[in-house]
Short mmCIF file of C-alpha atoms in Angstrom, two decimals:
data_model
loop_
_atom_site.label_atom_id
_atom_site.label_comp_id
_atom_site.label_asym_id
_atom_site.label_seq_id
_atom_site.Cartn_x
_atom_site.Cartn_y
_atom_site.Cartn_z
CA UNK A 1 203.42 -89.21 -25.23
CA UNK A 2 205.56 -92.30 -25.72
CA UNK A 3 203.92 -94.06 -22.78
CA UNK A 4 200.52 -93.59 -24.44
CA UNK A 5 201.53 -94.85 -27.91
CA UNK A 6 198.68 -96.77 -29.46
CA UNK A 7 197.71 -98.08 -32.88
CA UNK A 8 196.16 -95.15 -34.68
CA UNK A 9 192.69 -95.94 -35.98
CA UNK A 10 192.58 -92.72 -38.01
CA UNK A 11 195.84 -92.96 -39.90
CA UNK A 12 196.72 -95.62 -42.45
CA UNK A 13 199.89 -96.07 -44.46
CA UNK A 14 199.03 -96.99 -48.04
CA UNK A 15 199.70 -100.67 -48.63
CA UNK A 16 202.02 -101.10 -51.61
CA UNK A 17 204.34 -103.98 -50.69
CA UNK A 18 203.29 -107.48 -51.69
CA UNK A 19 205.87 -109.05 -49.35
CA UNK A 20 207.27 -108.42 -45.89
CA UNK A 21 208.82 -105.06 -44.98
CA UNK A 22 212.44 -105.24 -43.78
CA UNK A 23 213.49 -101.64 -43.29
CA UNK A 24 212.01 -98.19 -42.67
CA UNK A 25 213.67 -94.76 -42.47
CA UNK A 26 212.28 -91.26 -41.91
CA UNK A 27 214.37 -88.38 -43.27
CA UNK A 28 215.83 -86.26 -40.46
CA UNK A 29 215.43 -82.87 -42.18
CA UNK A 30 211.65 -82.37 -41.96
CA UNK A 31 210.59 -85.73 -40.53
CA UNK A 32 208.01 -85.87 -43.30
CA UNK A 33 209.10 -88.50 -45.85
CA UNK A 34 209.51 -92.20 -45.08
CA UNK A 35 211.24 -94.96 -47.07
CA UNK A 36 210.38 -98.64 -46.89
CA UNK A 37 212.27 -101.61 -48.33
CA UNK A 38 210.61 -104.97 -48.90
CA UNK A 39 211.44 -108.65 -49.34
CA UNK A 40 210.22 -108.33 -52.94
CA UNK A 41 213.01 -105.82 -53.74
CA UNK A 42 210.53 -102.94 -53.90
CA UNK A 43 211.28 -99.53 -52.34
CA UNK A 44 208.43 -97.12 -51.53
CA UNK A 45 208.57 -93.44 -50.56
CA UNK A 46 205.68 -92.11 -48.44
CA UNK A 47 204.56 -88.63 -47.46
CA UNK A 48 203.49 -88.71 -43.79
CA UNK A 49 201.96 -85.21 -43.80
CA UNK A 50 198.17 -84.79 -43.58
CA UNK A 51 197.08 -82.32 -46.25
CA UNK A 52 193.45 -83.44 -46.21
CA UNK A 53 192.94 -81.66 -42.86
CA UNK A 54 190.60 -84.53 -41.99
CA UNK A 55 191.10 -86.55 -38.79
CA UNK A 56 191.06 -89.81 -40.81
CA UNK A 57 193.62 -90.00 -43.60
CA UNK A 58 196.04 -92.27 -45.44
CA UNK A 59 199.77 -91.57 -45.78
CA UNK A 60 200.14 -91.83 -49.54
CA UNK A 61 203.00 -93.39 -51.45
CA UNK A 62 204.60 -90.57 -53.46
CA UNK A 63 206.59 -92.92 -55.69
CA UNK A 64 208.16 -96.36 -55.70
CA UNK A 65 210.87 -98.46 -57.31
CA UNK A 66 208.57 -101.33 -58.26
CA UNK A 67 209.16 -104.73 -59.86
CA UNK A 68 208.83 -103.23 -63.35
CA UNK A 69 211.50 -100.56 -62.69
CA UNK A 70 214.63 -101.30 -64.76
CA UNK A 71 216.94 -100.75 -61.75
CA UNK A 72 214.88 -102.53 -59.10
CA UNK A 73 216.80 -104.76 -56.65
CA UNK A 74 216.60 -108.39 -57.76
CA UNK A 75 216.17 -109.75 -54.22
CA UNK A 76 215.14 -108.62 -50.77
CA UNK A 77 215.98 -105.04 -49.76
CA UNK A 78 217.48 -105.27 -46.26
CA UNK A 79 218.24 -101.63 -45.47
CA UNK A 80 217.03 -98.25 -46.74
CA UNK A 81 218.43 -94.93 -45.51
CA UNK A 82 217.99 -91.29 -46.43
CA UNK A 83 221.05 -89.18 -47.07
CA UNK A 84 221.28 -87.45 -43.66
CA UNK A 85 221.51 -83.87 -44.95
CA UNK A 86 218.77 -83.52 -47.56
CA UNK A 87 216.00 -85.54 -49.22
CA UNK A 88 217.52 -85.43 -52.72
CA UNK A 89 219.25 -88.75 -52.23
CA UNK A 90 218.65 -92.09 -50.52
CA UNK A 91 220.43 -95.45 -50.32
CA UNK A 92 219.36 -99.09 -50.38
CA UNK A 93 221.15 -102.41 -49.98
CA UNK A 94 219.98 -105.87 -50.83
CA UNK A 95 220.54 -109.61 -50.86
CA UNK A 96 221.37 -109.12 -54.55
CA UNK A 97 224.88 -108.08 -53.33
CA UNK A 98 224.51 -104.40 -54.23
CA UNK A 99 224.29 -101.03 -52.49
CA UNK A 100 222.52 -98.41 -54.61
CA UNK A 101 222.68 -94.63 -54.28
CA UNK A 102 219.42 -93.14 -55.62
CA UNK A 103 218.54 -89.70 -56.93
CA UNK A 104 215.14 -89.08 -55.29
CA UNK A 105 213.87 -86.79 -58.06
CA UNK A 106 214.58 -89.08 -61.00
CA UNK A 107 214.37 -92.42 -59.10
CA UNK A 108 217.51 -93.49 -60.94
CA UNK A 109 220.66 -94.90 -59.33
CA UNK A 110 223.46 -92.33 -59.24
CA UNK A 111 225.91 -95.07 -58.24
CA UNK A 112 225.95 -98.82 -57.56
CA UNK A 113 228.46 -100.68 -55.36
CA UNK A 114 228.86 -104.43 -55.93
CA UNK A 115 229.96 -106.94 -53.27
CA UNK A 116 230.96 -110.61 -53.23
CA UNK A 117 228.21 -111.59 -50.78
CA UNK A 118 224.75 -110.78 -49.50
CA UNK A 119 224.46 -107.27 -47.99
CA UNK A 120 222.79 -107.30 -44.55
CA UNK A 121 223.17 -103.70 -43.48
CA UNK A 122 224.62 -100.32 -44.38
CA UNK A 123 224.76 -96.94 -42.68
CA UNK A 124 225.81 -93.35 -43.38
CA UNK A 125 227.00 -91.15 -40.53
CA UNK A 126 224.36 -88.64 -39.37
CA UNK A 127 227.07 -86.17 -38.25
CA UNK A 128 230.02 -86.56 -40.63
CA UNK A 129 231.36 -83.37 -42.20
CA UNK A 130 234.84 -84.58 -43.22
CA UNK A 131 233.98 -87.90 -44.89
CA UNK A 132 231.25 -89.45 -47.03
CA UNK A 133 231.78 -93.09 -46.06
CA UNK A 134 229.02 -95.69 -46.09
CA UNK A 135 229.74 -98.64 -43.81
CA UNK A 136 228.49 -101.96 -45.23
CA UNK A 137 227.99 -105.29 -43.48
CA UNK A 138 227.97 -108.33 -45.77
CA UNK A 139 228.34 -112.11 -45.81
CA UNK A 140 232.08 -111.47 -45.55
CA UNK A 141 233.65 -110.93 -42.09
CA UNK A 142 235.31 -107.80 -43.50
CA UNK A 143 233.49 -104.51 -42.95
CA UNK A 144 233.48 -102.52 -46.20
CA UNK A 145 233.71 -98.72 -46.31
CA UNK A 146 232.41 -97.15 -49.53
CA UNK A 147 233.28 -93.57 -50.36
CA UNK A 148 230.47 -91.59 -51.98
CA UNK A 149 232.90 -88.95 -53.28
CA UNK A 150 235.19 -91.32 -55.16
CA UNK A 151 232.60 -93.99 -55.88
CA UNK A 152 234.95 -96.75 -54.71
CA UNK A 153 235.26 -99.05 -51.71
CA UNK A 154 237.96 -97.08 -49.95
CA UNK A 155 239.04 -99.55 -47.31
CA UNK A 156 238.21 -102.60 -45.25
CA UNK A 157 238.04 -103.24 -41.50
CA UNK A 158 239.28 -106.69 -40.52
CA UNK A 159 238.65 -108.37 -37.18
CA UNK A 160 235.34 -110.22 -37.28
CA UNK A 161 235.33 -113.97 -37.97
CA UNK A 162 231.86 -114.33 -39.49
CA UNK A 163 229.32 -112.31 -41.46
CA UNK A 164 228.57 -108.74 -40.34
CA UNK A 165 224.85 -108.36 -39.60
CA UNK A 166 224.59 -104.73 -38.46
CA UNK A 167 226.62 -101.51 -38.69
CA UNK A 168 226.05 -98.10 -37.11
CA UNK A 169 228.05 -94.88 -37.03
CA UNK A 170 228.25 -92.97 -33.76
CA UNK A 171 225.96 -89.90 -33.71
CA UNK A 172 228.63 -88.19 -31.57
CA UNK A 173 232.00 -88.87 -33.27
CA UNK A 174 232.10 -88.98 -37.04
CA UNK A 175 234.94 -91.53 -37.29
CA UNK A 176 233.60 -94.04 -34.76
CA UNK A 177 231.74 -97.07 -36.12
CA UNK A 178 230.02 -99.96 -34.33
CA UNK A 179 229.62 -103.36 -36.02
CA UNK A 180 227.82 -106.56 -35.00
CA UNK A 181 228.61 -110.03 -36.28
CA UNK A 182 227.42 -113.62 -36.28
CA UNK A 183 230.68 -114.43 -34.42
CA UNK A 184 229.04 -113.25 -31.16
CA UNK A 185 230.99 -110.00 -31.07
CA UNK A 186 230.27 -106.32 -31.49
CA UNK A 187 233.25 -104.06 -32.14
CA UNK A 188 233.96 -100.34 -32.05
CA UNK A 189 236.32 -98.92 -34.68
CA UNK A 190 238.06 -95.64 -35.38
CA UNK A 191 238.18 -95.73 -39.17
CA UNK A 192 241.20 -93.36 -39.26
CA UNK A 193 243.42 -95.86 -37.45
CA UNK A 194 245.43 -98.43 -39.38
CA UNK A 195 244.46 -101.20 -36.96
CA UNK A 196 240.90 -99.89 -36.92
CA UNK A 197 239.44 -101.79 -33.98
CA UNK A 198 239.27 -99.83 -30.73
CA UNK A 199 237.60 -102.51 -28.64
CA UNK A 200 235.48 -105.64 -28.66
CA UNK A 201 232.48 -105.25 -26.34
CA UNK A 202 232.85 -107.88 -23.62
CA UNK A 203 229.74 -108.96 -21.70
CA UNK A 204 231.90 -109.89 -18.67
CA UNK A 205 233.81 -106.58 -18.65
CA UNK A 206 237.13 -108.39 -18.84
CA UNK A 207 236.49 -110.83 -16.00
CA UNK A 208 237.13 -114.47 -16.88
CA UNK A 209 233.91 -116.41 -17.16
CA UNK A 210 234.19 -119.42 -14.85
CA UNK A 211 231.44 -121.48 -16.45
CA UNK A 212 232.56 -121.54 -20.06
CA UNK A 213 235.51 -120.72 -22.25
CA UNK A 214 232.99 -119.70 -24.95
CA UNK A 215 232.03 -116.59 -23.03
CA UNK A 216 235.49 -115.04 -23.10
CA UNK A 217 235.50 -111.65 -24.80
CA UNK A 218 232.10 -112.09 -26.43
CA UNK A 219 229.30 -109.56 -26.59
CA UNK A 220 226.49 -112.14 -26.73
CA UNK A 221 226.34 -115.95 -26.47
CA UNK A 222 224.87 -116.05 -29.96
CA UNK A 223 224.82 -114.00 -33.15
CA UNK A 224 224.83 -110.24 -32.53
CA UNK A 225 222.28 -109.03 -35.04
CA UNK A 226 221.22 -105.56 -33.92
CA UNK A 227 222.89 -102.29 -32.89
CA UNK A 228 221.47 -98.91 -31.98
CA UNK A 229 223.12 -95.84 -30.46
CA UNK A 230 221.26 -93.50 -28.13
CA UNK A 231 220.72 -90.13 -29.80
CA UNK A 232 223.50 -88.48 -27.76
CA UNK A 233 225.94 -91.26 -28.74
CA UNK A 234 226.93 -91.95 -25.13
CA UNK A 235 225.42 -95.46 -25.04
CA UNK A 236 224.98 -98.34 -27.44
CA UNK A 237 222.35 -101.09 -27.32
CA UNK A 238 223.03 -104.54 -28.80
CA UNK A 239 220.66 -107.48 -29.30
CA UNK A 240 221.64 -111.09 -29.91
CA UNK A 241 220.14 -114.47 -30.65
CA UNK A 242 220.85 -115.43 -27.01
CA UNK A 243 217.55 -113.53 -26.34
CA UNK A 244 219.43 -110.78 -24.55
CA UNK A 245 219.74 -107.02 -25.00
CA UNK A 246 222.74 -105.22 -23.52
CA UNK A 247 223.49 -101.54 -22.90
CA UNK A 248 227.10 -100.38 -23.28
CA UNK A 249 228.96 -97.23 -22.35
CA UNK A 250 230.19 -96.29 -25.83
CA UNK A 251 233.28 -94.40 -24.67
CA UNK A 252 234.64 -97.07 -22.28
CA UNK A 253 233.06 -100.13 -23.93
CA UNK A 254 231.77 -101.21 -20.51
CA UNK A 255 228.68 -103.41 -20.11
CA UNK A 256 226.34 -101.38 -17.88
CA UNK A 257 224.67 -104.65 -16.74
CA UNK A 258 221.10 -103.38 -17.20
CA UNK A 259 218.80 -106.44 -17.13
CA UNK A 260 216.02 -106.38 -19.74
CA UNK A 261 214.95 -109.99 -19.11
CA UNK A 262 214.36 -112.26 -22.07
CA UNK A 263 214.27 -110.29 -25.31
CA UNK A 264 212.94 -112.84 -27.80
CA UNK A 265 215.00 -112.65 -31.00
CA UNK A 266 214.46 -115.24 -33.70
CA UNK A 267 215.77 -113.18 -36.62
CA UNK A 268 218.27 -115.02 -38.81
CA UNK A 269 219.54 -111.70 -40.20
CA UNK A 270 219.79 -108.12 -38.91
CA UNK A 271 217.13 -106.91 -36.46
CA UNK A 272 216.11 -103.28 -37.08
CA UNK A 273 215.14 -101.78 -33.74
CA UNK A 274 215.15 -98.14 -32.64
CA UNK A 275 215.51 -95.78 -29.69
CA UNK A 276 213.40 -92.72 -28.88
CA UNK A 277 214.93 -89.29 -28.54
CA UNK A 278 213.72 -86.11 -26.99
CA UNK A 279 212.20 -88.06 -24.09
CA UNK A 280 213.19 -88.58 -20.49
CA UNK A 281 213.61 -91.46 -19.82
CA UNK A 282 214.51 -92.79 -23.28
CA UNK A 283 212.82 -95.91 -24.63
CA UNK A 284 213.90 -98.79 -26.88
CA UNK A 285 211.39 -100.22 -29.38
CA UNK A 286 212.33 -103.80 -30.20
CA UNK A 287 210.45 -106.11 -32.62
CA UNK A 288 209.27 -109.06 -30.50
CA UNK A 289 207.52 -111.69 -32.67
CA UNK A 290 204.32 -109.98 -33.93
CA UNK A 291 204.57 -107.13 -31.37
CA UNK A 292 206.94 -104.29 -30.51
CA UNK A 293 208.36 -104.41 -26.98
CA UNK A 294 208.92 -101.01 -25.35
CA UNK A 295 211.70 -100.87 -22.73
CA UNK A 296 213.07 -98.03 -20.62
CA UNK A 297 216.73 -98.05 -21.61
CA UNK A 298 218.42 -97.30 -18.30
CA UNK A 299 216.20 -99.27 -15.91
CA UNK A 300 215.51 -102.24 -18.21
CA UNK A 301 211.79 -102.20 -17.48
CA UNK A 302 209.41 -103.68 -20.09
CA UNK A 303 206.75 -100.95 -20.25
CA UNK A 304 204.34 -102.49 -22.76
CA UNK A 305 204.06 -104.48 -25.96
CA UNK A 306 202.40 -102.81 -28.93
CA UNK A 307 200.02 -105.27 -30.58
CA UNK A 308 198.48 -104.86 -34.02
CA UNK A 309 200.49 -106.78 -36.60
CA UNK A 310 199.42 -110.23 -37.81
CA UNK A 311 202.92 -111.55 -38.42
CA UNK A 312 206.56 -111.08 -37.39
CA UNK A 313 207.67 -107.46 -37.06
CA UNK A 314 211.06 -106.87 -38.71
CA UNK A 315 211.65 -103.13 -38.31
CA UNK A 316 210.48 -99.96 -36.64
CA UNK A 317 211.43 -96.29 -36.85
CA UNK A 318 210.82 -93.39 -34.44
CA UNK A 319 209.57 -89.96 -35.54
CA UNK A 320 210.95 -87.61 -32.85
CA UNK A 321 209.10 -84.43 -33.90
CA UNK A 322 205.78 -85.89 -32.73
CA UNK A 323 207.00 -88.91 -30.71
CA UNK A 324 205.39 -91.32 -33.18
CA UNK A 325 206.46 -94.82 -34.22
CA UNK A 326 206.09 -96.68 -37.51
CA UNK A 327 206.59 -100.44 -37.81
CA UNK A 328 206.91 -102.83 -40.74
CA UNK A 329 206.01 -106.51 -40.70
CA UNK A 330 205.91 -109.68 -42.76
CA UNK A 331 202.13 -109.12 -42.96
CA UNK A 332 203.03 -106.45 -45.64
CA UNK A 333 201.60 -103.65 -43.49
CA UNK A 334 203.19 -100.52 -42.08
CA UNK A 335 201.41 -99.40 -38.91
CA UNK A 336 201.45 -95.95 -37.32
CA UNK A 337 201.60 -95.77 -33.51
CA UNK A 338 200.50 -92.37 -32.26
CA UNK A 339 200.28 -90.99 -28.70
CA UNK A 340 196.67 -91.38 -27.56
CA UNK A 341 194.83 -88.15 -26.88
CA UNK A 342 194.12 -87.60 -23.22
CA UNK A 343 190.52 -87.45 -22.06
CA UNK A 344 189.18 -83.87 -22.03
CA UNK A 345 188.78 -82.46 -18.53
CA UNK A 346 185.19 -81.45 -17.63
CA UNK A 347 184.75 -77.67 -17.39
CA UNK A 348 183.33 -77.76 -13.87
CA UNK A 349 186.50 -79.31 -12.39
CA UNK A 350 188.17 -76.79 -10.14
CA UNK A 351 191.90 -76.17 -10.50
CA UNK A 352 192.45 -77.28 -6.91
CA UNK A 353 191.09 -80.77 -7.47
CA UNK A 354 193.08 -80.97 -10.73
CA UNK A 355 196.36 -80.49 -8.93
CA UNK A 356 195.50 -83.33 -6.62
CA UNK A 357 194.95 -85.81 -9.45
CA UNK A 358 198.22 -87.69 -9.76
CA UNK A 359 199.38 -88.43 -13.28
CA UNK A 360 201.53 -91.33 -14.30
CA UNK A 361 204.92 -90.18 -12.88
CA UNK A 362 206.44 -90.21 -16.36
CA UNK A 363 204.01 -87.44 -17.38
CA UNK A 364 204.76 -85.20 -14.41
CA UNK A 365 206.52 -81.96 -15.17
CA UNK A 366 209.79 -81.77 -13.26
CA UNK A 367 210.50 -78.23 -14.46
CA UNK A 368 210.19 -75.26 -12.15
CA UNK A 369 211.11 -71.61 -12.46
CA UNK A 370 213.28 -69.85 -9.90
CA UNK A 371 210.31 -67.62 -8.99
CA UNK A 372 208.36 -70.67 -7.81
CA UNK A 373 211.27 -71.81 -5.72
CA UNK A 374 211.66 -68.38 -4.15
#
């Protein structure tokens, strides 16, 4: 299904934003409601379900925090995220130096955290049961941890030298956090430890780089502005302004040396890319100018580029229940990418000739029962 993703001609997402779209998130409970955050400070909540029962339909905006809302963000919303455990709450962070915790039903902020600098990214752990910490990356090199229970910034992780552009909790271990910075480094932290930092991801795996002193203990030869864990938490992808994407073993911190070729990355802030789950192999969807590049994660192969936006794509989000993708762009549009339906097979085709038609190997069913083997 992922290999046949195509721009859906029958499904539109209602156009509400008057400026570019920076962030999208689909709630993990039902996979039905989607948030979007825009450069105009507006946040929109969409219902992706099709109640019309018609093949052509529009995903309607259920509600929005518009420019006239008293608590609207003053500047660009950089990140939106649903509370991972139910749809009654969501979060947003902005260039107006705030992180807001919203009550979905009243569309009022339940809490607001203020920072000294621009907020680039925030993230809540999808698996945490023992803490309610939101990691926040700002203009400051210090990573802030905000506690939802106490409503205060509980502590700070120090180690980066420049602004923190992306943060992501491990989906496997609730206390492990990955951060990416403009200093060329991505770090892994255990937030229970006093020193915090477990490791700095090193592109050379500890070997001294002969050509330059700059490359010592750096993750990328440029700003690291994107992070994404695989769904099982065993690997971590990073992207940097050196036009490279790297895959890391998240337990050892080792660079797996998968070569993705040139991954064009002109973003001056965080790049919101995503990884499929429930597929084999898994795919990475990376905004690439006005397209979305689709890579196989473990072989590094560029499968295709999804074309349909008129301007730079800034974010995309994967819907695993149906293997669908949604993308947001500076053209103010959100596009839905849906697996193309396969051509119907003519009735007169015999089963024997069917078995001889070879599908794309990625579609082939590798499963077999023990009876077949016997």
